[in-house]
CSV table of C-alpha atoms in Angstrom, one decimal:
chain,number,residue,atom,x,y,z
A,1,MET,CA,105.6,54.5,-18.5
A,2,PHE,CA,109.4,54.6,-18.7
A,3,LYS,CA,111.1,57.7,-20.0
A,4,HIS,CA,112.6,55.7,-22.9
A,5,LEU,CA,109.1,55.2,-24.3
A,6,ALA,CA,109.5,58.7,-25.8
A,7,ALA,CA,110.3,56.9,-29.1
A,8,LEU,CA,106.6,55.7,-29.2
A,9,ASP,CA,105.6,59.3,-28.5
A,10,SER,CA,107.4,60.5,-31.6
A,11,VAL,CA,105.5,58.0,-33.8
A,12,VAL,CA,102.2,59.2,-32.4
A,13,ASP,CA,103.3,62.8,-32.8
A,14,ARG,CA,103.7,62.3,-36.5
A,15,GLY,CA,100.2,60.9,-36.8
A,16,LEU,CA,98.6,63.8,-34.9
A,17,ARG,CA,100.7,66.5,-36.5
A,18,PRO,CA,97.7,68.0,-38.5
A,19,VAL,CA,95.7,68.5,-35.3
A,20,VAL,CA,98.7,70.0,-33.4
A,21,ARG,CA,99.3,72.4,-36.3
A,22,LEU,CA,95.6,73.4,-36.3
A,23,LEU,CA,95.7,74.1,-32.5
A,24,HIS,CA,98.9,76.1,-32.6
A,25,LEU,CA,99.1,77.8,-36.0
A,26,ARG,CA,95.4,78.3,-36.8
A,27,LEU,CA,94.0,78.8,-33.3
A,28,GLY,CA,97.1,80.3,-31.8
A,29,LEU,CA,97.1,78.1,-28.7
A,30,SER,CA,100.3,77.7,-26.7
A,31,PRO,CA,101.1,74.4,-24.9
A,32,ASN,CA,100.2,76.0,-21.6
A,33,ALA,CA,96.9,77.2,-22.9
A,34,VAL,CA,96.1,73.7,-24.1
A,35,SER,CA,97.1,72.3,-20.7
A,36,TRP,CA,94.6,74.7,-19.0
A,37,ALA,CA,91.9,73.7,-21.6
A,38,ALA,CA,92.5,70.1,-20.7
A,39,PHE,CA,92.1,70.9,-17.0
A,40,GLY,CA,88.9,72.8,-17.8
A,41,ALA,CA,87.6,69.7,-19.6
A,42,SER,CA,88.5,67.6,-16.5
A,43,ILE,CA,86.6,70.0,-14.2
A,44,ALA,CA,83.6,69.8,-16.6
A,45,ALA,CA,83.9,65.9,-16.5
A,46,ALA,CA,84.0,65.9,-12.7
A,47,VAL,CA,80.8,68.1,-12.5
A,48,VAL,CA,79.0,65.8,-15.0
A,49,ILE,CA,80.1,62.7,-13.2
A,50,ALA,CA,79.2,64.1,-9.8
A,51,ALA,CA,75.7,64.9,-11.2
A,52,GLY,CA,75.4,61.1,-11.9
A,53,HIS,CA,76.1,61.0,-15.6
A,54,ASP,CA,79.3,58.9,-15.5
A,55,ARG,CA,79.2,57.9,-19.2
A,56,ALA,CA,79.0,61.5,-20.4
A,57,GLY,CA,81.6,62.4,-17.9
A,58,LEU,CA,83.9,59.8,-19.2
A,59,GLY,CA,83.5,61.3,-22.7
A,60,LEU,CA,84.7,64.6,-21.2
A,61,VAL,CA,87.6,62.8,-19.4
A,62,ALA,CA,88.6,61.5,-22.8
A,63,LEU,CA,88.5,65.0,-24.3
A,64,GLY,CA,90.7,66.3,-21.5
A,65,GLN,CA,93.2,63.5,-22.0
A,66,MET,CA,93.3,64.2,-25.8
A,67,LEU,CA,94.0,67.9,-25.1
A,68,ASP,CA,96.5,66.8,-22.5
A,69,TYR,CA,98.3,64.9,-25.2
A,70,PHE,CA,98.3,67.8,-27.7
A,71,ASP,CA,100.0,70.3,-25.3
A,72,GLY,CA,103.1,68.1,-25.3
A,73,GLY,CA,102.7,67.6,-29.1
A,74,ILE,CA,102.7,71.4,-29.7
A,75,ALA,CA,105.7,71.9,-27.3
A,76,ARG,CA,107.7,69.2,-29.1
A,77,GLN,CA,106.8,70.1,-32.7
A,78,PHE,CA,107.4,73.8,-32.3
A,79,GLY,CA,110.4,73.7,-30.0
A,80,LEU,CA,108.4,75.2,-27.1
A,81,ALA,CA,109.2,72.5,-24.5
A,82,SER,CA,110.4,73.9,-21.2
A,83,VAL,CA,110.9,72.7,-17.6
A,84,GLU,CA,108.3,75.1,-16.4
A,85,GLY,CA,105.8,73.9,-19.0
A,86,ALA,CA,106.4,70.2,-18.1
A,87,ARG,CA,105.9,71.1,-14.4
A,88,LEU,CA,102.6,72.9,-15.2
A,89,ASP,CA,101.5,69.9,-17.2
A,90,THR,CA,102.2,67.5,-14.4
A,91,LEU,CA,100.6,69.8,-11.8
A,92,LEU,CA,97.4,70.1,-13.9
A,93,ASP,CA,97.4,66.4,-14.6
A,94,ARG,CA,97.4,65.6,-10.9
A,95,ALA,CA,94.8,68.4,-10.3
A,96,SER,CA,92.6,66.8,-13.1
A,97,GLU,CA,92.8,63.4,-11.5
A,98,ALA,CA,91.9,64.9,-8.1
A,99,VAL,CA,88.7,66.6,-9.4
A,100,ILE,CA,87.7,63.7,-11.6
A,101,PHE,CA,88.2,61.2,-8.8
A,102,LEU,CA,86.3,63.4,-6.3
A,103,GLY,CA,83.5,63.6,-8.8
A,104,PHE,CA,83.2,59.8,-8.6
A,105,ALA,CA,83.1,60.0,-4.8
A,106,PHE,CA,80.5,62.8,-4.8
A,107,ALA,CA,78.3,60.6,-7.1
A,108,GLY,CA,78.7,57.7,-4.7
A,109,LEU,CA,80.3,55.5,-7.3
A,110,ALA,CA,83.3,55.0,-5.1
A,111,SER,CA,83.9,55.7,-1.4
A,112,LEU,CA,85.6,58.9,-0.4
A,113,LYS,CA,88.2,57.0,1.6
A,114,LEU,CA,89.1,54.8,-1.5
A,115,VAL,CA,89.3,57.9,-3.7
A,116,LEU,CA,91.5,59.8,-1.3
A,117,LEU,CA,93.8,56.8,-0.9
A,118,THR,CA,94.0,56.4,-4.7
A,119,LEU,CA,94.9,60.1,-5.0
A,120,THR,CA,97.6,59.6,-2.3
A,121,ALA,CA,99.1,56.7,-4.2
A,122,VAL,CA,99.2,58.8,-7.5
A,123,LEU,CA,100.7,61.8,-5.7
A,124,LEU,CA,103.4,59.6,-4.0
A,125,GLY,CA,104.5,58.3,-7.4
A,126,SER,CA,104.5,61.7,-8.9
A,127,ALA,CA,106.7,63.1,-6.1
A,128,ILE,CA,109.6,60.8,-7.0
A,129,TYR,CA,109.0,60.5,-10.8
A,130,GLU,CA,111.7,62.9,-11.8
A,131,ARG,CA,114.3,60.7,-10.0
A,132,SER,CA,112.8,57.2,-10.6
A,133,GLY,CA,111.6,57.8,-14.2
A,134,LEU,CA,108.8,55.3,-13.4
A,135,ASP,CA,105.2,56.1,-13.9
A,136,PRO,CA,102.8,53.1,-14.0
A,137,GLY,CA,100.4,55.1,-16.2
A,138,PHE,CA,97.3,53.5,-14.6
A,139,LYS,CA,95.3,56.6,-13.7
A,140,ARG,CA,92.3,58.1,-15.5
A,141,VAL,CA,92.5,55.7,-18.4
A,142,VAL,CA,91.5,52.8,-16.1
A,143,LEU,CA,88.2,54.5,-15.4
A,144,TYR,CA,86.9,53.9,-18.9
A,145,LEU,CA,86.5,50.3,-17.8
A,146,GLY,CA,83.7,51.5,-15.6
A,147,LEU,CA,81.4,50.7,-18.5
A,148,TRP,CA,82.0,47.0,-17.5
A,149,PHE,CA,83.4,46.9,-14.0
A,150,PRO,CA,82.4,48.5,-10.7
A,151,TYR,CA,84.3,51.8,-10.0
A,152,SER,CA,85.4,50.6,-6.5
A,153,VAL,CA,87.3,47.8,-8.2
A,154,LEU,CA,88.9,50.2,-10.7
A,155,PHE,CA,90.0,52.6,-8.0
A,156,THR,CA,91.5,49.7,-6.1
A,157,VAL,CA,93.4,48.8,-9.3
A,158,ILE,CA,94.6,52.4,-9.7
A,159,PHE,CA,95.7,52.5,-6.0
A,160,ALA,CA,97.5,49.2,-6.3
A,161,ALA,CA,99.3,50.0,-9.5
A,162,ASN,CA,100.4,53.4,-8.4
A,163,LEU,CA,101.5,52.4,-4.9
A,164,SER,CA,103.4,49.5,-6.4
A,165,GLY,CA,105.0,51.9,-8.9
A,166,TYR,CA,106.0,54.1,-5.9
A,167,VAL,CA,107.6,51.3,-4.0
A,168,ILE,CA,109.5,50.1,-7.1
A,169,GLY,CA,110.5,53.8,-7.9
A,170,LEU,CA,111.9,54.1,-4.4
A,171,LEU,CA,114.0,50.9,-5.0
A,172,LEU,CA,115.2,52.2,-8.3
A,173,ILE,CA,116.4,55.4,-6.6
A,174,ASP,CA,118.1,53.3,-3.9
A,175,LEU,CA,119.9,51.4,-6.6
A,176,GLN,CA,121.2,54.7,-8.1
A,177,PHE,CA,122.5,55.6,-4.6
A,178,GLN,CA,124.1,52.2,-4.2
A,179,HIS,CA,126.1,52.9,-7.4
A,180,ARG,CA,127.2,56.2,-5.8
A,181,MET,CA,128.3,54.4,-2.7
A,182,ASP,CA,130.1,51.6,-4.6
A,183,ALA,CA,132.1,54.2,-6.4
A,184,LEU,CA,133.6,55.3,-3.1
A,185,GLU,CA,136.7,53.7,-1.5
A,186,GLY,CA,137.7,53.5,2.1
A,187,ASP,CA,135.8,52.6,5.3
A,188,PHE,CA,132.7,50.5,4.7
A,189,ASP,CA,131.1,51.5,8.0
A,190,THR,CA,130.8,55.2,6.8
A,191,VAL,CA,130.2,54.7,3.1
A,192,ALA,CA,126.5,55.7,3.4
A,193,SER,CA,127.2,59.0,5.2
A,194,ARG,CA,130.0,59.9,2.8
A,195,ALA,CA,127.8,59.2,-0.2
A,196,ALA,CA,124.9,61.1,1.4
A,197,ARG,CA,127.1,64.1,1.9
A,198,LEU,CA,128.2,64.0,-1.7
A,199,GLU,CA,124.6,63.8,-2.9
A,200,ALA,CA,123.5,66.6,-0.6
A,201,ALA,CA,126.3,68.9,-1.9
A,202,GLU,CA,125.2,68.1,-5.5
A,203,ARG,CA,121.6,68.8,-4.7
A,204,GLN,CA,122.6,72.2,-3.2
A,205,ALA,CA,124.7,73.0,-6.3
A,206,VAL,CA,121.7,72.3,-8.5
A,207,GLN,CA,119.3,74.3,-6.4
A,208,ALA,CA,121.6,77.3,-5.9
A,209,PRO,CA,121.2,78.7,-9.4
A,210,ARG,CA,117.5,78.2,-9.3
A,211,SER,CA,117.1,80.2,-6.1
A,212,ALA,CA,119.5,82.9,-7.3
B,1,MET,CA,119.3,42.4,13.3
B,2,SER,CA,119.5,38.8,12.0
B,3,ILE,CA,116.6,37.2,10.1
B,4,ILE,CA,116.2,34.7,13.0
B,5,THR,CA,115.6,37.5,15.5
B,6,HIS,CA,113.0,39.0,13.2
B,7,VAL,CA,111.3,35.7,12.7
B,8,LEU,CA,111.2,35.1,16.5
B,9,ALA,CA,109.9,38.6,17.2
B,10,THR,CA,107.2,38.3,14.5
B,11,THR,CA,106.2,34.8,15.7
B,12,LEU,CA,105.9,36.1,19.3
B,13,GLY,CA,103.7,39.0,18.1
B,14,VAL,CA,101.5,36.8,15.9
B,15,LYS,CA,100.9,34.3,18.8
B,16,ALA,CA,100.4,37.0,21.4
B,17,LEU,CA,97.9,38.9,19.3
B,18,GLY,CA,96.2,35.7,18.1
B,19,LEU,CA,96.6,36.6,14.5
B,20,HIS,CA,95.4,34.2,11.8
B,21,GLY,CA,95.0,34.0,8.0
B,22,ARG,CA,95.5,37.2,6.2
B,23,ASP,CA,96.7,39.1,9.3
B,24,ALA,CA,99.3,36.5,10.2
B,25,TRP,CA,100.5,36.6,6.6
B,26,LEU,CA,100.7,40.4,6.7
B,27,ALA,CA,102.6,40.2,10.0
B,28,TYR,CA,105.3,38.0,8.5
B,29,ALA,CA,105.4,40.0,5.2
B,30,PHE,CA,106.1,43.3,7.1
B,31,GLY,CA,107.9,41.9,10.1
B,32,VAL,CA,110.3,39.6,8.2
B,33,GLY,CA,109.6,39.8,4.4
B,34,VAL,CA,110.8,43.4,4.1
B,35,ASP,CA,114.3,42.0,4.4
B,36,ILE,CA,113.9,40.7,0.9
B,37,ASP,CA,115.6,43.9,-0.3
B,38,HIS,CA,118.9,42.4,0.8
B,39,LEU,CA,118.5,39.9,-2.1
B,40,VAL,CA,118.1,42.9,-4.5
B,41,LYS,CA,121.2,44.5,-3.0
B,42,ALA,CA,123.2,41.2,-2.7
B,43,PRO,CA,125.0,41.5,-6.1
B,44,PHE,CA,126.2,45.0,-5.0
B,45,TYR,CA,127.4,43.6,-1.6
B,46,LEU,CA,129.2,40.7,-3.2
B,47,ARG,CA,130.9,42.9,-5.8
B,48,LYS,CA,132.1,45.4,-3.2
B,49,VAL,CA,132.7,43.4,-0.1
B,50,GLY,CA,132.8,39.8,-1.3
B,51,TRP,CA,131.8,36.9,1.0
B,52,ARG,CA,133.2,38.6,4.1
B,53,ASP,CA,130.8,39.6,7.0
B,54,ARG,CA,130.9,43.4,6.8
B,55,ARG,CA,127.6,44.3,8.4
B,56,GLY,CA,128.5,48.0,8.5
B,57,TYR,CA,128.3,48.2,4.7
B,58,TYR,CA,125.0,49.9,3.7
B,59,TRP,CA,123.0,47.3,1.8
B,60,ARG,CA,119.5,48.3,3.1
B,61,SER,CA,116.9,50.0,1.0
B,62,SER,CA,113.9,52.2,1.6
B,63,LEU,CA,111.8,49.0,1.9
B,64,GLN,CA,113.0,48.7,5.5
B,65,GLU,CA,113.5,52.4,6.4
B,66,PRO,CA,110.9,54.6,8.1
B,67,VAL,CA,110.2,56.3,4.7
B,68,ALA,CA,108.4,53.1,3.8
B,69,LEU,CA,105.6,54.1,6.2
B,70,SER,CA,104.6,56.6,3.4
B,71,TRP,CA,103.2,53.6,1.5
B,72,ILE,CA,102.5,51.2,4.3
B,73,ILE,CA,100.1,53.5,6.1
B,74,PRO,CA,97.9,54.0,3.0
B,75,LEU,CA,98.0,50.3,2.5
B,76,CYS,CA,96.9,49.7,6.1
B,77,LEU,CA,94.0,52.2,5.6
B,78,LEU,CA,92.9,50.4,2.5
B,79,LEU,CA,93.1,46.9,4.1
B,80,GLY,CA,91.5,48.2,7.3
B,81,THR,CA,94.2,46.7,9.5
B,82,ALA,CA,97.1,48.1,11.4
B,83,VAL,CA,99.0,44.8,11.3
B,84,PRO,CA,101.5,45.8,8.5
B,85,ALA,CA,102.4,49.1,10.2
B,86,VAL,CA,102.8,47.5,13.7
B,87,PHE,CA,105.0,44.7,12.6
B,88,PHE,CA,107.0,47.0,10.3
B,89,VAL,CA,107.7,49.4,13.3
B,90,ILE,CA,108.8,46.4,15.4
B,91,HIS,CA,111.2,45.4,12.5
B,92,LEU,CA,112.5,49.0,12.4
B,93,ALA,CA,112.9,49.3,16.2
B,94,MET,CA,115.1,46.1,16.1
B,95,ASP,CA,117.2,47.3,13.1
B,96,TYR,CA,117.7,50.7,14.6
B,97,SER,CA,119.1,49.3,17.8
B,98,VAL,CA,122.1,48.0,15.8
B,99,ARG,CA,124.9,50.4,15.0
B,100,PHE,CA,124.9,50.3,11.2
B,101,GLU,CA,124.4,53.5,9.2
B,102,LYS,CA,120.8,54.0,8.2
B,103,MET,CA,119.1,56.5,5.9
B,104,PRO,CA,115.6,56.9,7.4
B,105,TRP,CA,114.1,59.3,4.9
B,106,TYR,CA,116.0,58.7,1.7
B,107,PRO,CA,115.3,59.8,-1.1
B,108,TYR,CA,113.5,62.7,0.5
B,109,SER,CA,116.4,63.5,2.8
B,110,THR,CA,120.1,62.4,2.9
B,111,HIS,CA,120.1,62.4,6.7
B,112,VAL,CA,122.1,59.4,8.1
B,113,THR,CA,121.8,58.0,11.6
B,114,ARG,CA,123.1,55.0,13.5
B,115,GLY,CA,119.9,54.6,15.4
B,116,TRP,CA,119.5,54.2,19.2
B,117,LEU,CA,121.2,52.3,22.1
B,118,ILE,CA,124.5,52.9,20.2
B,119,GLY,CA,126.5,53.0,23.4
B,120,MET,CA,126.0,49.2,23.9
B,121,ARG,CA,127.8,46.5,21.8
B,122,ASP,CA,125.7,45.1,18.9
B,123,ALA,CA,126.5,41.5,19.8
B,124,THR,CA,125.3,42.1,23.4
B,125,LYS,CA,122.0,43.6,22.3
B,126,GLU,CA,121.4,40.9,19.7
B,127,ILE,CA,122.2,37.9,22.0
B,128,THR,CA,120.1,39.4,24.8
B,129,LEU,CA,117.2,40.0,22.5
B,130,LEU,CA,117.5,36.6,21.0
B,131,ALA,CA,117.5,34.9,24.4
B,132,VAL,CA,114.5,37.0,25.5
B,133,LEU,CA,112.6,36.1,22.3
B,134,ILE,CA,113.3,32.4,22.5
B,135,CYS,CA,112.2,32.3,26.2
B,136,SER,CA,109.1,34.3,25.4
B,137,ASN,CA,108.1,32.1,22.5
B,138,ILE,CA,108.6,28.9,24.6
B,139,TRP,CA,106.7,30.4,27.5
B,140,LEU,CA,103.8,31.4,25.2
B,141,LEU,CA,103.8,28.0,23.6
B,142,TRP,CA,103.8,26.4,27.0
B,143,THR,CA,100.9,28.4,28.4
B,144,ARG,CA,98.8,27.9,25.3
B,145,LEU,CA,99.2,24.1,25.3
């Protein structure tokens, strides 16, 4: 959820260290390779779900999520973490959700409209995650409840959680901007434009080395 | 615009469109309720400005900027009603007719605007609109009695 839950990650990391070592040292897999393997499992899950075998598909979703955890574990344990790796991981996570969700729509377990709206909500949250630091976390994991609840209800829950997360995330970014404005002195009537100019200049300064 | 003007505009819309139940609730939530972000920003306002009336100070948030349509439209599609978007746009149109600085697309863009009709005094626009809304509400109430 919040970035500061990284402490919990380190506890789990220690428990899963043997598997991480097996994947990286014995099998020679890089974090990116494991990310792609996780995506492969998600595609397989989507195909199986679309074919009408949602329980078997959820098993593959779980496999994909486990692999998805191990890529980060390898990166952290062996000092291979990178911005590019994190971006690929996020990109493949969203792609995994897209194919899995569409699998449910294809199987008729949820309407295509609801699935597309749910994906939109997830993508909106991801678009601002780097700045808001807020991820509600209610995505694929909710689908396991499909063993007990209708998938249409579960997709609505994922939609609501992620859209709420997006709205709260926007507000958190606004509060950061408010701090920036409050640090400025002078004319109140132009405080927003002056703070906006400062932020735009900072963004350009960050982007310039990347594009060079 | 003041909260009273927003309430009057929303009430007029609700009565004119004959909204009831959930749709009426949504109309007030998106026509008036989005102003709740001022409560979130109030501590900042009080710390920086104090109890003075400095309306030019930016204490809005994305909750009442056009960027909010990025989540309001998906919500409308899910609920199967355009009421939230319609009343939110009415709220926006009113706010954007007042000369405060606004950041329509923040955090995606740092573009700042003062809106439209900026050549006219804010007090003139607000009093005129308030008078029109009061008269319209009374007229609608009268015709429906």
